[in-house]
C-alpha cells in the first residue's frame, strides 16, 4: 500500500523499488564495519594539527555555559530558573545558549580543515550532508564528546525530562560544512535522536538560517515554521523529532557541530524513527543508541505518555 501511494503500479516498478531497498539495507549493514576500518587507519596514520582540541577542557567552554552548568547542578535548580539563562524560540522548545569560546571554534575548524586536506579515508555524516566529518572516526568520542554530553545532561534533564533528558547515555556526533560550491542547505528532516545540540563553529557566512516546523508526532495540516539565526560559538538545543532544515547560505562558509544525544531508556521502548518496539542487532560502539535492557522499568522521572 505504501509503495502504491508513492506511484508504484506495475510489477516491474515494485521489483525495482524492492531491489533499491535491498541495496540500501546492505549498504547500511556495511557502514559500521567500514567506519571501524577508517578509524583504525586514521588512528595509526593521521597527525593532528591541534591535538589539544581532542580532549574537552573548561577553557574551551564559554563562561556563560559554565555558569548555566553550575546553576543546573545546584540543589534548587528548576526549569524557570534555567530559562532565564537561555534564549527561547516560540513554543517549540528550541533554546539557544553559549557553548564554546571563539578561540576554540577557530582551532577546531582549523583542525577539521587539516583533516579534510589530508589523504585519510573519510566517512560522511549521513545521506543528506556530502561534506563533513564523523568525529568518532577522529577518536573524539571518549575524550571530548562523552564528557560534553554528560555536562549537558543537567540542562537537558530540566528542558526535556519526558525524552530522557536526565539519562542521555549515547550519541552520534559529526561536523557538517556548507559553502557556495558544496552543500548550500539542508532539506526538512528530523533526527535519530531524543535531543539534538547544533553549534555554529564559524566561519564567516551570510544567510543560512535554520527553520523549524512541527514535532514529527504532532503534524498539522498547515505547519508553522519559524526561522532561527545561527550565531558563532552558540548552540541550539531542540527535540530530535522536531522537523527542521537549513536555508541556503548566501556567501562564505559555515561549519556546524551536530550532536545527536540518545536515551536508551526511551528508545528501548519505542524506536524514534519508526515508532515501533525495536528489534535489536549487535553493533560496534554506541550503534543507534539502543541497548539490551536488563529490566523493562524506566526511571521514574520519564513520562512515556509523550511518546504514545
Short mmCIF file of C-alpha atoms in Angstrom, two decimals:
data_model
loop_
_atom_site.label_atom_id
_atom_site.label_comp_id
_atom_site.label_asym_id
_atom_site.label_seq_id
_atom_site.Cartn_x
_atom_site.Cartn_y
_atom_site.Cartn_z
CA UNK A 1 0.00 0.00 0.00
CA UNK A 2 2.81 2.42 0.91
CA UNK A 3 4.51 1.82 -2.44
CA UNK A 4 1.24 2.30 -4.34
CA UNK A 5 0.72 5.62 -2.59
CA UNK A 6 4.14 6.64 -3.89
CA UNK A 7 3.37 5.85 -7.51
CA UNK A 8 4.21 2.17 -7.96
CA UNK A 9 1.75 0.48 -10.29
CA UNK A 10 3.34 -2.34 -12.27
CA UNK A 11 5.11 -5.49 -11.09
CA UNK A 12 8.35 -4.22 -12.63
CA UNK A 13 8.10 -0.99 -10.64
CA UNK A 14 7.56 -2.95 -7.44
CA UNK A 15 10.57 -5.20 -8.20
CA UNK A 16 12.78 -2.20 -8.97
CA UNK A 17 11.87 -0.46 -5.71
CA UNK A 18 12.46 -3.65 -3.74
CA UNK A 19 15.89 -4.02 -5.37
CA UNK A 20 16.74 -0.47 -4.34
CA UNK A 21 15.55 -1.11 -0.77
CA UNK A 22 17.62 -4.29 -0.52
CA UNK A 23 20.71 -2.49 -1.84
CA UNK A 24 20.23 0.26 0.74
CA UNK A 25 19.81 -2.30 3.54
CA UNK A 26 23.07 -3.99 2.53
CA UNK A 27 24.85 -0.62 2.28
CA UNK A 28 23.78 0.32 5.79
CA UNK A 29 24.88 -3.04 7.18
CA UNK A 30 28.40 -2.29 5.93
CA UNK A 31 28.59 1.21 7.41
CA UNK A 32 29.77 0.23 10.89
CA UNK A 33 32.43 -2.16 9.57
CA UNK A 34 33.73 0.46 7.13
CA UNK A 35 33.79 3.09 9.88
CA UNK A 36 35.83 0.85 12.17
CA UNK A 37 38.35 0.31 9.36
CA UNK A 38 38.64 4.04 8.69
CA UNK A 39 39.11 4.84 12.37
CA UNK A 40 41.96 2.31 12.64
CA UNK A 41 43.76 3.87 9.67
CA UNK A 42 43.25 7.42 10.97
CA UNK A 43 44.45 6.49 14.46
CA UNK A 44 47.62 4.97 13.02
CA UNK A 45 48.46 7.43 10.25
CA UNK A 46 46.90 10.86 10.85
CA UNK A 47 48.92 13.55 12.63
CA UNK A 48 46.62 16.17 14.22
CA UNK A 49 47.47 19.82 13.77
CA UNK A 50 45.84 20.81 17.08
CA UNK A 51 45.95 17.69 19.29
CA UNK A 52 44.72 19.70 22.27
CA UNK A 53 41.19 20.06 20.82
CA UNK A 54 40.57 16.31 21.09
CA UNK A 55 40.15 16.44 24.89
CA UNK A 56 37.43 18.62 26.38
CA UNK A 57 38.74 21.35 28.70
CA UNK A 58 36.94 24.01 30.70
CA UNK A 59 38.86 26.67 28.78
CA UNK A 60 37.04 25.60 25.58
CA UNK A 61 33.65 26.34 27.11
CA UNK A 62 32.07 29.79 27.19
CA UNK A 63 31.97 31.34 30.68
CA UNK A 64 28.17 31.61 30.34
CA UNK A 65 27.95 27.85 29.67
CA UNK A 66 29.91 27.15 32.86
CA UNK A 67 27.51 29.40 34.77
CA UNK A 68 24.48 27.57 33.35
CA UNK A 69 26.10 24.23 34.22
CA UNK A 70 26.67 25.36 37.82
CA UNK A 71 23.07 26.50 38.16
CA UNK A 72 21.61 23.28 36.76
CA UNK A 73 23.77 21.19 39.08
CA UNK A 74 22.71 23.15 42.17
CA UNK A 75 20.10 21.75 44.61
CA UNK A 76 17.45 24.38 43.84
CA UNK A 77 17.68 24.26 40.06
CA UNK A 78 14.36 24.34 38.22
CA UNK A 79 13.09 24.93 34.69
CA UNK A 80 12.03 28.52 35.23
CA UNK A 81 15.42 29.43 36.64
CA UNK A 82 17.19 27.76 33.72
CA UNK A 83 15.06 29.56 31.14
CA UNK A 84 16.33 32.90 32.47
CA UNK A 85 19.77 31.94 31.12
CA UNK A 86 18.56 30.80 27.68
CA UNK A 87 17.04 32.29 24.55
CA UNK A 88 13.72 30.58 23.79
CA UNK A 89 12.02 30.47 20.39
CA UNK A 90 8.21 30.27 20.13
CA UNK A 91 6.54 27.33 21.82
CA UNK A 92 8.59 24.68 20.03
CA UNK A 93 11.03 24.18 22.93
CA UNK A 94 14.03 25.38 20.93
CA UNK A 95 16.71 27.07 23.04
CA UNK A 96 19.95 28.88 22.30
CA UNK A 97 22.86 29.01 24.72
CA UNK A 98 26.59 29.87 24.62
CA UNK A 99 28.69 26.71 24.33
CA UNK A 100 32.26 27.33 23.10
CA UNK A 101 34.72 30.20 23.05
CA UNK A 102 35.62 31.82 19.72
CA UNK A 103 39.24 30.68 20.12
CA UNK A 104 38.22 27.04 20.47
CA UNK A 105 35.87 27.21 17.48
CA UNK A 106 38.69 28.58 15.32
CA UNK A 107 41.11 25.88 16.46
CA UNK A 108 38.60 23.07 15.90
CA UNK A 109 37.70 24.28 12.39
CA UNK A 110 41.41 24.59 11.57
CA UNK A 111 41.92 21.01 12.74
CA UNK A 112 38.98 19.76 10.66
CA UNK A 113 40.26 21.57 7.57
CA UNK A 114 43.64 19.96 8.10
CA UNK A 115 41.98 16.54 8.24
CA UNK A 116 39.88 17.29 5.14
CA UNK A 117 43.03 18.21 3.20
CA UNK A 118 44.79 15.01 4.24
CA UNK A 119 44.72 11.74 2.30
CA UNK A 120 42.98 9.92 5.16
CA UNK A 121 39.81 7.91 4.38
CA UNK A 122 36.68 9.86 5.22
CA UNK A 123 33.15 8.83 6.09
CA UNK A 124 30.39 11.36 5.60
CA UNK A 125 27.85 12.27 8.30
CA UNK A 126 24.70 11.00 6.57
CA UNK A 127 22.93 10.71 3.22
CA UNK A 128 21.94 14.40 3.27
CA UNK A 129 25.33 16.01 4.01
CA UNK A 130 28.10 15.41 1.49
CA UNK A 131 30.72 17.46 3.31
CA UNK A 132 31.69 16.95 6.91
CA UNK A 133 33.47 14.69 9.38
CA UNK A 134 32.34 11.81 11.61
CA UNK A 135 34.00 12.74 14.89
CA UNK A 136 34.14 9.22 16.31
CA UNK A 137 36.45 8.29 13.41
CA UNK A 138 38.84 11.01 14.60
CA UNK A 139 38.85 9.43 18.07
CA UNK A 140 36.91 12.25 19.74
CA UNK A 141 34.14 10.20 21.38
CA UNK A 142 35.70 9.29 24.72
CA UNK A 143 37.93 12.32 25.42
CA UNK A 144 35.64 15.08 24.11
CA UNK A 145 32.08 14.15 23.16
CA UNK A 146 31.10 11.87 26.02
CA UNK A 147 32.22 14.45 28.63
CA UNK A 148 30.38 17.18 26.68
CA UNK A 149 27.18 15.10 26.64
CA UNK A 150 27.48 14.43 30.37
CA UNK A 151 27.95 18.12 31.10
CA UNK A 152 24.86 18.93 29.05
CA UNK A 153 22.75 16.36 30.90
CA UNK A 154 21.77 18.58 33.89
CA UNK A 155 20.49 21.09 31.31
CA UNK A 156 18.59 18.59 29.19
CA UNK A 157 17.17 16.96 32.33
CA UNK A 158 15.28 20.19 33.06
CA UNK A 159 14.37 21.01 29.44
CA UNK A 160 13.31 17.58 28.17
CA UNK A 161 12.50 15.22 31.07
CA UNK A 162 9.94 13.19 29.10
CA UNK A 163 12.54 12.48 26.38
CA UNK A 164 15.09 11.02 28.78
CA UNK A 165 16.98 14.29 29.20
CA UNK A 166 18.25 13.08 32.57
CA UNK A 167 19.64 9.83 31.16
CA UNK A 168 21.12 10.60 27.76
CA UNK A 169 23.70 7.84 27.56
CA UNK A 170 24.99 7.76 23.98
CA UNK A 171 25.38 9.97 20.95
CA UNK A 172 26.33 10.32 17.31
CA UNK A 173 28.38 13.43 16.59
CA UNK A 174 29.60 14.94 13.35
CA UNK A 175 30.54 18.25 11.78
CA UNK A 176 28.86 19.46 8.60
CA UNK A 177 30.18 22.07 6.20
CA UNK A 178 28.19 24.45 3.98
CA UNK A 179 29.79 26.57 1.26
CA UNK A 180 28.83 28.06 -2.11
CA UNK A 181 30.42 25.34 -4.22
CA UNK A 182 29.45 22.41 -1.98
CA UNK A 183 26.35 21.87 0.17
CA UNK A 184 24.33 25.08 0.39
CA UNK A 185 21.39 23.98 2.51
CA UNK A 186 19.64 21.05 4.14
CA UNK A 187 16.14 19.80 3.39
CA UNK A 188 13.44 19.22 6.01
CA UNK A 189 14.07 16.22 8.22
CA UNK A 190 14.09 15.06 11.82
CA UNK A 191 16.93 13.46 13.72
CA UNK A 192 17.56 9.97 15.02
CA UNK A 193 17.93 11.43 18.50
CA UNK A 194 15.99 12.32 21.59
CA UNK A 195 17.73 15.70 21.91
CA UNK A 196 19.97 17.47 19.39
CA UNK A 197 22.70 20.05 20.00
CA UNK A 198 23.67 22.13 16.95
CA UNK A 199 26.61 24.54 17.45
CA UNK A 200 27.80 27.05 14.87
CA UNK A 201 31.61 26.88 14.76
CA UNK A 202 32.07 29.54 12.06
CA UNK A 203 33.49 30.70 9.69
CA UNK A 204 32.13 33.91 8.17
CA UNK A 205 28.83 33.44 6.32
CA UNK A 206 25.59 35.20 5.50
CA UNK A 207 22.02 33.90 5.49
CA UNK A 208 21.56 30.16 6.07
CA UNK A 209 19.10 30.39 8.97
CA UNK A 210 17.71 27.19 10.43
CA UNK A 211 13.96 26.67 10.21
CA UNK A 212 11.74 24.57 12.45
CA UNK A 213 8.29 23.16 11.84
CA UNK A 214 6.11 20.66 13.70
CA UNK A 215 7.15 17.90 16.04
CA UNK A 216 7.12 14.76 13.90
CA UNK A 217 4.43 13.05 16.00
CA UNK A 218 2.13 16.09 16.00
CA UNK A 219 1.83 17.24 12.37
CA UNK A 220 -0.70 19.92 11.48
CA UNK A 221 -2.46 20.42 8.13
CA UNK A 222 -0.61 23.72 7.65
CA UNK A 223 2.74 23.52 9.52
CA UNK A 224 4.02 26.65 11.27
CA UNK A 225 7.66 27.35 10.54
CA UNK A 226 9.98 29.68 12.40
CA UNK A 227 13.49 30.79 11.43
CA UNK A 228 16.39 30.90 13.89
CA UNK A 229 19.70 32.59 13.20
CA UNK A 230 22.92 30.70 13.84
CA UNK A 231 25.43 32.59 15.99
CA UNK A 232 29.09 31.60 16.23
CA UNK A 233 30.01 29.64 19.37
CA UNK A 234 26.36 29.30 20.39
CA UNK A 235 24.33 26.13 20.27
CA UNK A 236 20.70 25.33 19.62
CA UNK A 237 19.07 22.61 21.72
CA UNK A 238 15.92 21.05 20.29
CA UNK A 239 13.97 17.82 20.35
CA UNK A 240 15.33 15.35 17.81
CA UNK A 241 11.83 14.80 16.47
CA UNK A 242 11.40 18.49 15.63
CA UNK A 243 11.17 18.81 11.85
CA UNK A 244 13.83 21.25 10.69
CA UNK A 245 16.23 22.21 7.93
CA UNK A 246 18.79 24.83 6.89
CA UNK A 247 18.16 27.59 4.36
CA UNK A 248 20.88 28.27 1.75
CA UNK A 249 23.86 30.35 2.75
CA UNK A 250 24.41 33.39 0.51
CA UNK A 251 28.16 33.76 0.99
CA UNK A 252 31.11 32.41 2.91
CA UNK A 253 31.44 29.07 4.67
CA UNK A 254 29.76 27.58 7.74
CA UNK A 255 30.80 24.65 9.93
CA UNK A 256 28.36 23.16 12.41
CA UNK A 257 28.90 20.64 15.19
CA UNK A 258 25.88 18.34 15.48
CA UNK A 259 25.44 16.01 18.47
CA UNK A 260 22.51 13.58 18.35
CA UNK A 261 22.01 12.64 22.01
CA UNK A 262 20.12 9.47 22.80
CA UNK A 263 18.48 7.82 25.79
CA UNK A 264 18.42 4.02 25.69
CA UNK A 265 15.71 4.03 28.37
CA UNK A 266 13.42 5.81 25.90
CA UNK A 267 14.36 4.18 22.62
CA UNK A 268 14.43 0.66 24.03
CA UNK A 269 10.69 1.10 24.42
CA UNK A 270 9.95 2.76 21.09
CA UNK A 271 12.17 3.47 18.08
CA UNK A 272 12.01 7.25 17.40
CA UNK A 273 12.21 6.70 13.64
CA UNK A 274 9.58 4.03 13.00
CA UNK A 275 7.68 4.33 16.34
CA UNK A 276 7.75 0.57 16.92
CA UNK A 277 9.28 -1.69 19.54
CA UNK A 278 12.89 -2.09 18.34
CA UNK A 279 14.33 -5.41 17.20
CA UNK A 280 17.96 -5.19 18.27
CA UNK A 281 21.02 -6.33 16.35
CA UNK A 282 24.60 -6.28 17.59
CA UNK A 283 26.62 -3.17 16.75
CA UNK A 284 30.03 -1.62 17.42
CA UNK A 285 30.29 1.34 19.77
CA UNK A 286 27.09 3.24 20.50
CA UNK A 287 25.26 1.89 17.44
CA UNK A 288 21.99 3.78 17.22
CA UNK A 289 21.72 4.14 20.99
CA UNK A 290 19.65 1.04 21.79
CA UNK A 291 20.71 -1.41 24.49
CA UNK A 292 19.56 -4.80 25.66
CA UNK A 293 17.86 -3.70 28.90
CA UNK A 294 18.31 -5.82 31.99
CA UNK A 295 14.84 -4.76 33.10
CA UNK A 296 11.93 -3.09 31.39
CA UNK A 297 11.47 -0.47 34.07
CA UNK A 298 12.22 3.12 33.16
CA UNK A 299 13.49 5.83 35.51
CA UNK A 300 10.52 7.26 37.39
CA UNK A 301 11.19 10.77 36.02
CA UNK A 302 10.31 9.69 32.48
CA UNK A 303 6.83 10.13 31.07
CA UNK A 304 6.15 7.82 28.16
CA UNK A 305 2.76 9.41 27.50
CA UNK A 306 4.60 11.91 25.31
CA UNK A 307 5.69 9.04 23.08
CA UNK A 308 2.29 7.46 22.59
#
